Tab-separated table of C-alpha atoms and ligand atoms in Angstrom:
chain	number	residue	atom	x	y	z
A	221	UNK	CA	-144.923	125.188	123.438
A	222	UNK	CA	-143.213	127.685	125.953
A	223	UNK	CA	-141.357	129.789	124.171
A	224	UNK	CA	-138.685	130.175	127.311
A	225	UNK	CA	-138.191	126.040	126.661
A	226	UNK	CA	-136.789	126.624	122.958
A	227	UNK	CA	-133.414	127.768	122.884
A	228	UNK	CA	-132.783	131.102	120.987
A	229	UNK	CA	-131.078	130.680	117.450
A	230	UNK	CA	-127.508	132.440	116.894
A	231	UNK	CA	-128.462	135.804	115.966
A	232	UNK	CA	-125.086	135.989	114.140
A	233	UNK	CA	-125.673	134.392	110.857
A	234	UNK	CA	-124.785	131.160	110.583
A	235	UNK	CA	-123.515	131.595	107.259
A	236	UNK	CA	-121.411	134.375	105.676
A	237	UNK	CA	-123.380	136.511	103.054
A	238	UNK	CA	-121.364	135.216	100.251
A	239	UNK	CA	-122.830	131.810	100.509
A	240	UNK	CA	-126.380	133.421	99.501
A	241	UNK	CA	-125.274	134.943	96.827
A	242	UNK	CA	-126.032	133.880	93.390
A	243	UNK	CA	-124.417	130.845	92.541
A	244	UNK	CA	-126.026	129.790	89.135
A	245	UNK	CA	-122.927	131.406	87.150
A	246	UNK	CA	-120.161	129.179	87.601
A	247	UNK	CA	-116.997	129.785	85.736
A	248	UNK	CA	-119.166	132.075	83.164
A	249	UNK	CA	-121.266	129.450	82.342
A	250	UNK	CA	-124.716	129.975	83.402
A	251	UNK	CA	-127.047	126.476	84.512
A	252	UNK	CA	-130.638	127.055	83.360
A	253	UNK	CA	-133.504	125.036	83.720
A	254	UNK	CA	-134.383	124.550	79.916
A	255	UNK	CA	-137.994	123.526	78.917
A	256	UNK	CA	-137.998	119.952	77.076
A	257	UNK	CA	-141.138	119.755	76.606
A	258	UNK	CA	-145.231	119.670	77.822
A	259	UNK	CA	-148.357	117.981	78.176
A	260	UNK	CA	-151.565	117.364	79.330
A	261	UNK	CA	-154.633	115.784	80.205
A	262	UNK	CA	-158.815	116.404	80.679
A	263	UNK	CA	-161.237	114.408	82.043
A	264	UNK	CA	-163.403	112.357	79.815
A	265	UNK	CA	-166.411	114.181	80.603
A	266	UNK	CA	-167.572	118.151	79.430
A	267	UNK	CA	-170.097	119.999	81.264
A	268	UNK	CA	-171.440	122.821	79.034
A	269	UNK	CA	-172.869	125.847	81.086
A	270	UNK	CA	-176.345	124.549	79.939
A	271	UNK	CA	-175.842	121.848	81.710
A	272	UNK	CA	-175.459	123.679	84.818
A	273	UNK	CA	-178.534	125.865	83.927
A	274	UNK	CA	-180.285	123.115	83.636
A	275	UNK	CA	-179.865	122.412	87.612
A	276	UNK	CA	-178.866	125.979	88.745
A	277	UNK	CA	-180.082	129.393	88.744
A	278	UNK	CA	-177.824	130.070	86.358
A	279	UNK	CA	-177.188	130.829	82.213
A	280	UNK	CA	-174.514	130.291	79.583
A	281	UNK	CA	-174.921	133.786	79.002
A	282	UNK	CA	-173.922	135.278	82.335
A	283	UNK	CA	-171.222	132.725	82.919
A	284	UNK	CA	-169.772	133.352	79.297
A	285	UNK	CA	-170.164	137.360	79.915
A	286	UNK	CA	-168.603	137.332	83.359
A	287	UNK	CA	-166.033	134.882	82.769
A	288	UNK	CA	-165.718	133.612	79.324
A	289	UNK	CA	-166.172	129.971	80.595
A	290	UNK	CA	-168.421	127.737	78.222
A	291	UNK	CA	-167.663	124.597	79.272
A	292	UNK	CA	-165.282	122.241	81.413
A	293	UNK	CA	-164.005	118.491	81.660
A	294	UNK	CA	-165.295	117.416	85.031
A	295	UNK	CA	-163.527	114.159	86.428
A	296	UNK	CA	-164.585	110.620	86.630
A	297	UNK	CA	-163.727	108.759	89.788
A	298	UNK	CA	-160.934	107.178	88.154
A	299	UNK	CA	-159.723	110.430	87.088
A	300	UNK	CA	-157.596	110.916	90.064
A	301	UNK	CA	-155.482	113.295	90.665
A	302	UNK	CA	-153.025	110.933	90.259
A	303	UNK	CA	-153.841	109.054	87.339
A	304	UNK	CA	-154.590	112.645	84.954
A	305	UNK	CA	-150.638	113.742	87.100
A	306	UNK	CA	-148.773	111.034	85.120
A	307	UNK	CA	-150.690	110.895	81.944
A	308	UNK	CA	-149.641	114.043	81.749
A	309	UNK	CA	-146.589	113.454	82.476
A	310	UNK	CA	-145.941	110.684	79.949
A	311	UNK	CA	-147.194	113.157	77.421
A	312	UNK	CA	-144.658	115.793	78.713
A	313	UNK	CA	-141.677	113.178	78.753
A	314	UNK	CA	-142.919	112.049	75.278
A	315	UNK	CA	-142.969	115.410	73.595
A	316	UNK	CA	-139.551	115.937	75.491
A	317	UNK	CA	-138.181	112.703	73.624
A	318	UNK	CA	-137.286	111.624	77.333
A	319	UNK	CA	-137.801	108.267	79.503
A	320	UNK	CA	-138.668	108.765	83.000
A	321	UNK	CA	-135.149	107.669	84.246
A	322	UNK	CA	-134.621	111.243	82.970
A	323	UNK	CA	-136.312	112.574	85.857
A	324	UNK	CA	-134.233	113.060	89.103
A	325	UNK	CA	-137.302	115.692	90.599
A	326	UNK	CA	-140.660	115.470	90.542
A	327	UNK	CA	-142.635	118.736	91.694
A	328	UNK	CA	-146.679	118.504	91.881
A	329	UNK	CA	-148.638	121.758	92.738
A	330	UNK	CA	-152.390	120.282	93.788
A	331	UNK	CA	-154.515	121.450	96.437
A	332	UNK	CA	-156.652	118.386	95.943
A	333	UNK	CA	-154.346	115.850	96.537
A	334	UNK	CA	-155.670	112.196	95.991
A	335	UNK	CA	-154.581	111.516	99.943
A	336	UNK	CA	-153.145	113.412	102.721
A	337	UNK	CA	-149.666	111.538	102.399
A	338	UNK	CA	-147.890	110.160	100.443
A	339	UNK	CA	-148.106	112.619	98.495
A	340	UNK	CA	-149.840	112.745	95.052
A	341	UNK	CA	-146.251	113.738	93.393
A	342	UNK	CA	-144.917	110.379	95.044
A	343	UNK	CA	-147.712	108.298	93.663
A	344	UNK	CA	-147.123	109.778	90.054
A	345	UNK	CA	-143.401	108.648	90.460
A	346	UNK	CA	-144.164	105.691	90.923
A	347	UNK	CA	-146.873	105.429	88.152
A	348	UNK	CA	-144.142	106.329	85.965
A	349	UNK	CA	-141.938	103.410	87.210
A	350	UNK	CA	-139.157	106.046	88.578
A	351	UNK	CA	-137.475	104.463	91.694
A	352	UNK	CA	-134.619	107.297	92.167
A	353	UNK	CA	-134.502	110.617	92.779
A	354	UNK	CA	-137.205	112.772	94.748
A	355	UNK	CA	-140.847	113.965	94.742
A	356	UNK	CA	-142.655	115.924	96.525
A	357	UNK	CA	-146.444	117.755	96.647
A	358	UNK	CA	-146.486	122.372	96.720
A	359	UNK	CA	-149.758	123.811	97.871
A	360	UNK	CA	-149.912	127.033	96.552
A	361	UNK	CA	-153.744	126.717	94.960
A	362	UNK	CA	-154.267	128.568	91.470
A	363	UNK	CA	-150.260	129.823	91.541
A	364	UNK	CA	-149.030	126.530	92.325
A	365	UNK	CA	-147.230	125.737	89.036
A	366	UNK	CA	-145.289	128.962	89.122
A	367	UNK	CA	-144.259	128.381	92.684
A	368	UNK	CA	-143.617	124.530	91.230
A	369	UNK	CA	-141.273	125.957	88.241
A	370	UNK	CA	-139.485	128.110	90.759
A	371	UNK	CA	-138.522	125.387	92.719
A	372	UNK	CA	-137.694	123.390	90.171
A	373	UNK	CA	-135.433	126.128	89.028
A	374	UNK	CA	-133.683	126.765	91.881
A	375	UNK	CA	-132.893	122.981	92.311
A	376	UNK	CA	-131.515	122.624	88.724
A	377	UNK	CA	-129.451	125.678	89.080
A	378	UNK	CA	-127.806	124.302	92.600
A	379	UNK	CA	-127.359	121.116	90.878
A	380	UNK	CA	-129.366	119.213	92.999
A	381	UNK	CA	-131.609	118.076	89.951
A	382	UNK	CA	-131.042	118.137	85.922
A	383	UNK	CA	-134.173	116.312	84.818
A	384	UNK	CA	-137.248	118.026	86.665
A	385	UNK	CA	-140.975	117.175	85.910
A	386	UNK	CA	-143.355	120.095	86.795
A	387	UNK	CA	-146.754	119.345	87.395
A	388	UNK	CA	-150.272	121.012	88.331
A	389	UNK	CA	-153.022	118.343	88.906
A	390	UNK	CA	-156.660	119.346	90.105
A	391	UNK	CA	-160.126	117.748	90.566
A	392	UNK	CA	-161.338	121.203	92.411
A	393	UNK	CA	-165.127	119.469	90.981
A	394	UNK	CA	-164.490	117.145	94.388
A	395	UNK	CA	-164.510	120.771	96.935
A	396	UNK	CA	-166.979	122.698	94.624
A	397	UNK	CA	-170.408	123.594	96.657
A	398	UNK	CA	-172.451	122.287	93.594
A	399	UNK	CA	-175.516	124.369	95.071
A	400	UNK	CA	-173.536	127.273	94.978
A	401	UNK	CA	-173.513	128.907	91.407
A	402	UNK	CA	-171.097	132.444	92.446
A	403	UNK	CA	-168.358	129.293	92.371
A	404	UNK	CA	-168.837	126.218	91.240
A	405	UNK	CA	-169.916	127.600	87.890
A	406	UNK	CA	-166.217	128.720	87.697
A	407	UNK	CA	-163.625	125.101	88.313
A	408	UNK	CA	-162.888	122.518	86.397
A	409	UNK	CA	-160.838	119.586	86.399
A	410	UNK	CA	-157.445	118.237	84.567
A	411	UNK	CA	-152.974	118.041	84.689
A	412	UNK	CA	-150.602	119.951	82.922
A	413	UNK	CA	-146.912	118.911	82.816
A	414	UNK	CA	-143.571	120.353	81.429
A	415	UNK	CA	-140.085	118.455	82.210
A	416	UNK	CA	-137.352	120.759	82.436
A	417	UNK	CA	-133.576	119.648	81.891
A	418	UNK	CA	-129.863	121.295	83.261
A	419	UNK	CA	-128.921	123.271	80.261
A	420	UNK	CA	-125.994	125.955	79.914
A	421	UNK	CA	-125.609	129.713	78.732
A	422	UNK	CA	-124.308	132.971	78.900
A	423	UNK	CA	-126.526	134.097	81.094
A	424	UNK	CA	-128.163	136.357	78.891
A	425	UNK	CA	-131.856	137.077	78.805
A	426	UNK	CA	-131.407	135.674	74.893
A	427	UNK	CA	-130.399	132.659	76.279
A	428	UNK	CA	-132.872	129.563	76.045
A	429	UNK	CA	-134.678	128.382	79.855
A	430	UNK	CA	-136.361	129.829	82.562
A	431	UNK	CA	-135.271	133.430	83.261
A	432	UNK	CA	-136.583	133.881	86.270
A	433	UNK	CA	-139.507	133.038	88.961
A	434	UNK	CA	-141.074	135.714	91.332
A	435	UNK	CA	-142.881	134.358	93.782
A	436	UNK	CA	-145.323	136.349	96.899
A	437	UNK	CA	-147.520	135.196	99.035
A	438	UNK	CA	-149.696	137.730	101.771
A	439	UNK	CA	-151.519	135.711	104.118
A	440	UNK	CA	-153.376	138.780	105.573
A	441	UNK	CA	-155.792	138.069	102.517
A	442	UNK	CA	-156.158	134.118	103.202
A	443	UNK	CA	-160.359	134.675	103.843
A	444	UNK	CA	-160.729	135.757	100.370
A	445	UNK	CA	-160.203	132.591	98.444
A	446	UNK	CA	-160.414	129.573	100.676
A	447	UNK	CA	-161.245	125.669	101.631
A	448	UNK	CA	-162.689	125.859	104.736
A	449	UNK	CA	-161.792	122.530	105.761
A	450	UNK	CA	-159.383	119.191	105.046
A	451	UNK	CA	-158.618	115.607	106.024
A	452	UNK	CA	-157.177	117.068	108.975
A	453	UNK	CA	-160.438	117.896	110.016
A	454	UNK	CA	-162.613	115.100	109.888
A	455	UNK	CA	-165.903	117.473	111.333
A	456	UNK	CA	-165.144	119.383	107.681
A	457	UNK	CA	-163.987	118.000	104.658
A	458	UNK	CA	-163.980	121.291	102.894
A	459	UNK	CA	-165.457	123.507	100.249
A	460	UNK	CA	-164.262	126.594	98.614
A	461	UNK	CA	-165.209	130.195	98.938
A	462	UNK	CA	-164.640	132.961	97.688
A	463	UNK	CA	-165.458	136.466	97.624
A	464	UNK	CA	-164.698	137.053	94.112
A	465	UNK	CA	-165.062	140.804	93.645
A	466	UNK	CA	-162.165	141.294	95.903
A	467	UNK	CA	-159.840	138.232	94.456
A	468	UNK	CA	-160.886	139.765	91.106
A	469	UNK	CA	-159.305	143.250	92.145
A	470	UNK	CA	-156.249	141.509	93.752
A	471	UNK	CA	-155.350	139.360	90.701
A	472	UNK	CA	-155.526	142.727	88.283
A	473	UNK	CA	-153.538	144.793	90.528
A	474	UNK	CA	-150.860	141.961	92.365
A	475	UNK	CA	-150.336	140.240	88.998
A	476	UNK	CA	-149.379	143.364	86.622
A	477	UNK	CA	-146.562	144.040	89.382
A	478	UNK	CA	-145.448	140.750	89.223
A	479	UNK	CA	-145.173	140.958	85.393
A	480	UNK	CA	-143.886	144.550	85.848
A	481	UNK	CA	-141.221	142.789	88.468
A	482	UNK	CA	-139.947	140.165	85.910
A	483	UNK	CA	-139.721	142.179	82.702
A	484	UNK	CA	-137.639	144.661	85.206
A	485	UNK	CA	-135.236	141.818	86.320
A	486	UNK	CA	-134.513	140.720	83.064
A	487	UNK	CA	-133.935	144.052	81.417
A	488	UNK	CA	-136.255	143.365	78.986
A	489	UNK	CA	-139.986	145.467	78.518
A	490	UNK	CA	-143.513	144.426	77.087
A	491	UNK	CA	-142.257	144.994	73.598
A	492	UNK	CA	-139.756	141.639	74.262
A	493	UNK	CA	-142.732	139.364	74.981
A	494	UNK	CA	-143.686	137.339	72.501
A	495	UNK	CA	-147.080	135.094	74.238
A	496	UNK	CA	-148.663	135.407	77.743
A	497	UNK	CA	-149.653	132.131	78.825
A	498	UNK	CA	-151.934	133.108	81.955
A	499	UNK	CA	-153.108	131.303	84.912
A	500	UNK	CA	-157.004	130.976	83.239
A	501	UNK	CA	-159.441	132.248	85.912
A	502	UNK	CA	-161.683	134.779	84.306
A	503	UNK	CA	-160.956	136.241	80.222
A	504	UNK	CA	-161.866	139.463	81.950
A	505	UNK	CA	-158.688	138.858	83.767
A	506	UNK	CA	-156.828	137.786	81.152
A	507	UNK	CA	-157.811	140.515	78.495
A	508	UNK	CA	-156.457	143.096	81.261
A	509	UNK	CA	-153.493	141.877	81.406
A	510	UNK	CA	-152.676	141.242	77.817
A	511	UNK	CA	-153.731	144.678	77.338
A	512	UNK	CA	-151.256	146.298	80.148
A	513	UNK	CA	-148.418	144.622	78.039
A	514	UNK	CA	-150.187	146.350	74.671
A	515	UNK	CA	-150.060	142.720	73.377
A	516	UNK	CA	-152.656	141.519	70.592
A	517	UNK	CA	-155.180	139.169	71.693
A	518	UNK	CA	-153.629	136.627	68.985
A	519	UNK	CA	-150.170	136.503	71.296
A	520	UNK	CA	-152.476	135.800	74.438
A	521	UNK	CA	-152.734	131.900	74.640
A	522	UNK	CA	-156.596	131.268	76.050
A	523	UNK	CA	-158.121	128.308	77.113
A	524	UNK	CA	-160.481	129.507	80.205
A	525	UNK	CA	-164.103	129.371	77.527
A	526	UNK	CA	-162.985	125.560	77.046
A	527	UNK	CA	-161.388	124.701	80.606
A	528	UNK	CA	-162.495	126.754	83.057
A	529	UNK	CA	-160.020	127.307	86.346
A	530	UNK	CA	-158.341	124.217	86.622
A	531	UNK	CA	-156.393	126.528	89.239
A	532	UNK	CA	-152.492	125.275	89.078
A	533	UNK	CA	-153.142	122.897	85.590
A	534	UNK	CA	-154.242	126.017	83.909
A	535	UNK	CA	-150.837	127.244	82.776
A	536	UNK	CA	-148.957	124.233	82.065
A	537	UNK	CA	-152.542	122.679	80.112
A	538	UNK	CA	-152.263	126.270	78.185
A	539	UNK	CA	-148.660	125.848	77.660
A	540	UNK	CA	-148.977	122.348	76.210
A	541	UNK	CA	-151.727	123.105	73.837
A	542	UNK	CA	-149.864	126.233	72.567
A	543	UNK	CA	-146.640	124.280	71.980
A	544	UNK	CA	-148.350	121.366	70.239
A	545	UNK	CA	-150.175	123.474	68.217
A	546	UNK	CA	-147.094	125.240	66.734
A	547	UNK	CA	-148.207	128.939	68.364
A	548	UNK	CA	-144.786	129.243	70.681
A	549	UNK	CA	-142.034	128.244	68.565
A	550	UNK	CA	-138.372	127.781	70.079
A	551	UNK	CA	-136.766	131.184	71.047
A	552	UNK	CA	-139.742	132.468	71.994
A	553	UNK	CA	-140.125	134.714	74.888
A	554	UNK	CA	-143.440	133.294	77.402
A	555	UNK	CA	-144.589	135.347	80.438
A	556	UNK	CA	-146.357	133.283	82.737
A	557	UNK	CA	-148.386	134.872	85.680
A	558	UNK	CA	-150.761	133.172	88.326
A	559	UNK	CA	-152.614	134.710	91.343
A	560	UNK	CA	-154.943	132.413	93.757
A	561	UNK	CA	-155.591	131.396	97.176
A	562	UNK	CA	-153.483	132.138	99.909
A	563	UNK	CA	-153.407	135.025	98.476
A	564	UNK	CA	-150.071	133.643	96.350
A	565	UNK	CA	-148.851	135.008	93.428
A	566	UNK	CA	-146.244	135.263	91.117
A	567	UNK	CA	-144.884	135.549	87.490
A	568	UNK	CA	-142.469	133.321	85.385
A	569	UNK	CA	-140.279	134.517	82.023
A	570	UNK	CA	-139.732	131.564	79.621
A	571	UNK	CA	-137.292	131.449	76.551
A	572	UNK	CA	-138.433	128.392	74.668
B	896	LIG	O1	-158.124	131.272	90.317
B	896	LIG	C1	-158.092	132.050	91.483
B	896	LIG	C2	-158.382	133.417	91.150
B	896	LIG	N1	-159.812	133.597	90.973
B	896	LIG	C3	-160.226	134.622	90.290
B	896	LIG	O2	-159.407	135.327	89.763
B	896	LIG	C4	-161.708	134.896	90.241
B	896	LIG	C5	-161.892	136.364	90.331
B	896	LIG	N2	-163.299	136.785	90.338
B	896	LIG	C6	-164.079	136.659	89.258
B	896	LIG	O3	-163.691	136.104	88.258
B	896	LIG	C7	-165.445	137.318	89.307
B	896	LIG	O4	-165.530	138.118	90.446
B	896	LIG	C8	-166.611	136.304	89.302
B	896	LIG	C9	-166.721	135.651	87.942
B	896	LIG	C10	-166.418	135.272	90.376
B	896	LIG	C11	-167.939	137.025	89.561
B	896	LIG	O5	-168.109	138.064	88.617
B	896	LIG	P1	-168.576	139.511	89.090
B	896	LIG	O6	-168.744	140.306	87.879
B	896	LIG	O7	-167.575	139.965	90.108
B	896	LIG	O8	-169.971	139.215	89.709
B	896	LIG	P2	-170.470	139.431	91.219
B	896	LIG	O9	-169.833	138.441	92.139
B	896	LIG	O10	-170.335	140.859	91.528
B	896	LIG	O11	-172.002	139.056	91.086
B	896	LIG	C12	-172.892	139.839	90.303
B	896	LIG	C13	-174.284	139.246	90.387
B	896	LIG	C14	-174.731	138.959	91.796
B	896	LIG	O12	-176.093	139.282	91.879
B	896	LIG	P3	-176.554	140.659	92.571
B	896	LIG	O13	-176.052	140.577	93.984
B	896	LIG	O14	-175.883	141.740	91.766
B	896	LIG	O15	-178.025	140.593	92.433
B	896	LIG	C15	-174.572	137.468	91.931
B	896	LIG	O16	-175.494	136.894	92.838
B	896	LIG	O17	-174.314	138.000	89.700
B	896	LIG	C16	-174.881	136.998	90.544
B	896	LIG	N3	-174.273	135.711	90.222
B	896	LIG	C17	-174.740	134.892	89.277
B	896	LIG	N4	-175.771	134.993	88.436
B	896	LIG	C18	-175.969	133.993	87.561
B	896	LIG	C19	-173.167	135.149	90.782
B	896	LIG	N5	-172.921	133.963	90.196
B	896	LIG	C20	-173.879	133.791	89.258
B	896	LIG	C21	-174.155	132.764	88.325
B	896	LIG	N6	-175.197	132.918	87.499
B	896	LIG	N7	-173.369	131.667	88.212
C-alpha cells in the first residue's frame, strides 16, 4: 500500500485526555475483577526424562540440574487444545460454584491453537454450551495468561464483562523438534483456567481482586524465542527455537522490573507478598526470583520438576494446584510474573 493513498489521521486527538483517564473508580466505589476460582488439566500421558534419554543424547541428571524438570504430561491426539481449554474450564467454573451462563468473556492465551480460526477460545465456548457473550484467542506465548488477565481486567473494570474465564491452553509437544534435546527436553503440554467476576471496593491495595497487570512486549528480541513457521505458511509448519542463554538472561533481568513495577504501583514492597506463583520455565529462574523478593522457598508455588513449560498454562495450572491444595488462602497477596516469546513480559498482583 502507498502510503500517499491513505489519508492522514487527525493529529489532534480525537478524544479529550479526560476520557483516558482512569475510570474504574466510579462514585468511590472501585470495580475489580475478583478471582472465583481455578482449574486445570494434564494430559493422560507422563514422559519422565529417562524416557527421553532413552532416545536422546540426553540425562535426567542434566535436565533436572539445568532446569529442575523431571517429567511432563505430553498430549494424546484427543487432547486438543480445545478439549484440555474447557475441562479446565469446567473445573474453574466448578471450584467458582458458577454455571457457564456466568461467563459473558472468554479470553484464551495459546500459541498452539487447535486451528487458525475460529479460534480455540470460540470452540471452548461452545464446548461449554455458552451461546452469549464473547471469546476470543491472545498470542502472547509463555506470558500469555498475564496479558489474558489484563485484558480481562480491563474489560470487567469498563463494564464490558462481569463473568470472565481466563485461560492458557498448550500442546507446544505438537512444534517441539523432538531431535533437538537444547528444547524439546524443556515443553510440555496441559490448560489452566481461573474465572474472574465484577466485584466492588475501596480501591485499596487490601481490597480483594486483581490489583493490577503490567504488560511489555520488545519485538527487537523476537529471534530469541521463536516458531519459525505457521498455517499461514504452508512450505513451514513450524518449530521452536531458541537461544536459551540469552532468553535465560532476559527473563532474570525483564521480569524482576516487572515485579519491581507492580509492588511500586501498588504501594506495597516484597515484605507484602505472601506466594509467587511464576510462569514455570526453568527452577533456576524461579529460585532467582523468589530470592530478589527475600521470600522462602515454601511461599514460592513450583510445579516446573512435574510440568515442565507448559508456556501460558503454567501459571494458572500453578495457581489451581496451590488453591486446591489449601497453600493460598483468601486475602492472600499472589505476584504473578511471566516472560516468553516475543520477547513479552509482564507481572500480575492478586488479592485472593
Ligand atoms: O518460557 C519461555 C522462557 N524460556 C526460558 O526462560 C528458558 C530460559 N533458558 C533456560 O532455561 C536455559 O538456558 C536452558 C535450560 C535452555 C539451557 O541451560 P544452560 O545452562 O543455559 O545450558 P546451555 O544452553 O548453555 O548448554 C550447555 C551445554 C551445551 O553443551 P556445550 O556447548 O557446553 O558442550 C549444550 O549442548 O549443555 C548442552 N545441552 C544438553 N546436554 C544434555 C543442551 N541441552 C542438553 C540436553 N542434555 N537436553
Amino acid at each position: 500500500m502507498n502510503d500517499e493513498t491513505v489519508p492522514a489521521l487527525s493529529a489532534a486527538p480525537l478524544l479529550p485526555p479526560h476520557v483516558f483517564a482512569d475510570q474504574s473508580s466510579r462514585g468511590g466505589v472501585a470495580v475489580r475483577a475478583l478471582l472465583a476460582g481455578a482449574g486445570g488439566y494434564l494430559p493422560r500421558r507422563i514422559v519422565t526424562n529417562d524416557d527421553l534419554a532413552a532416545r536422546l543424547e540426553t540425562s535426567d541428571a542434566w535436565i533436572a540440574a539445568r532446569t529442575g524438570i523431571r517429567q511432563r504430561h505430553i498430549a494424546e491426539p484427543d487432547e486438543t487444545a480445545t478439549f484440555m481449554g474447557a475441562t479446565a474450564s469446567r473445573a474453574a467454573l466448578t471450584a467458582a460454584g458458577a454455571v457457564p451462563k456466568d461467563v459473558d468473556a472468554l479470553i484464551v492465551a495459546t500459541s498452539t491453537p487447535d486451528e487458525a480460526f475460529p479460534a480455540t477460545a470460540v470452540r471452548i465456548q461452545h464446548a461449554l454450551g455458552i451461546a452469549h457473550g464473547f471469546a476470543f484467542d491472545l498470542s502472547a506465548a509463555c506470558s500469555g495468561f498475564i496479558y489474558a488477565l489484563g485484558v480481562a481486567d480491563a474489560l470487567i473494570r469498563t463494564g464490558q464483562a462481569r463473568g470472565a474465564l481466563v485461560i492458557g491452553t498448550e500442546v507446544y509437544s505438537r512444534i517441539l523438534d523432538w531431535q533437538d534435546r537444547g528444547t524439546c527436553v524443556l515443553f510440555g503440554d496441559g490448560a489452566g483456567a481461573v474465572f474472574l467476576t465484577a466485584g466492588a471496593g475501596s480501591g485499596a491495595s487490601t481490597d480483594r481482586g486483581l490489583l493490577s497487570t503490567h504488560l511489555h512486549s520488545d519485538g527487537a528480541f523476537g529471534d530469541l524465542l521463536s516458531v519459525d513457521g505457521a498455517v499461514g505458511r504452508r512450505d513451514r509448519p513450524g518449530v521452536l527455537l531458541m537461544n536459551g542463554r540469552e532468553v535465560f538472561r532476559h527473563a532474570v533481568a525483564r521480569m524482576a522490573e516487572a515485579v519491581d513495577e507492580a509492588l511500586a504501583a501498588n504501594h506495597l514492597t516484597h515484605e507484602d507478598v505472601d506466594w509467587l506463583v511464576p510462569h514455570q520455565a526453568n527452577l533456576r529462574i524461579i529460585d532467582a526470583m523468589g530470592r530478589r523478593l527475600h521470600l522462602p522457598t515454601e511461599r514460592v508455588v513450583v510445579t516446573v520438576d512435574r510440568h515442565a513449560n507448559t508456556s501460558a498454562a503454567s501459571i494458572p495450572l500453578a495457581l489451581a494446584e496451590a488453591l486446591a491444595d489449601g497453600r493460598i488462602r483468601p486475602g492472600q497477596l499472589v505476584l504473578m510474573e511471566a516472560l516468553g516469546g516475543g520477547l513479552t513480559w509482564g507481572s500480575a498482583l492478586l488479592r485472593v
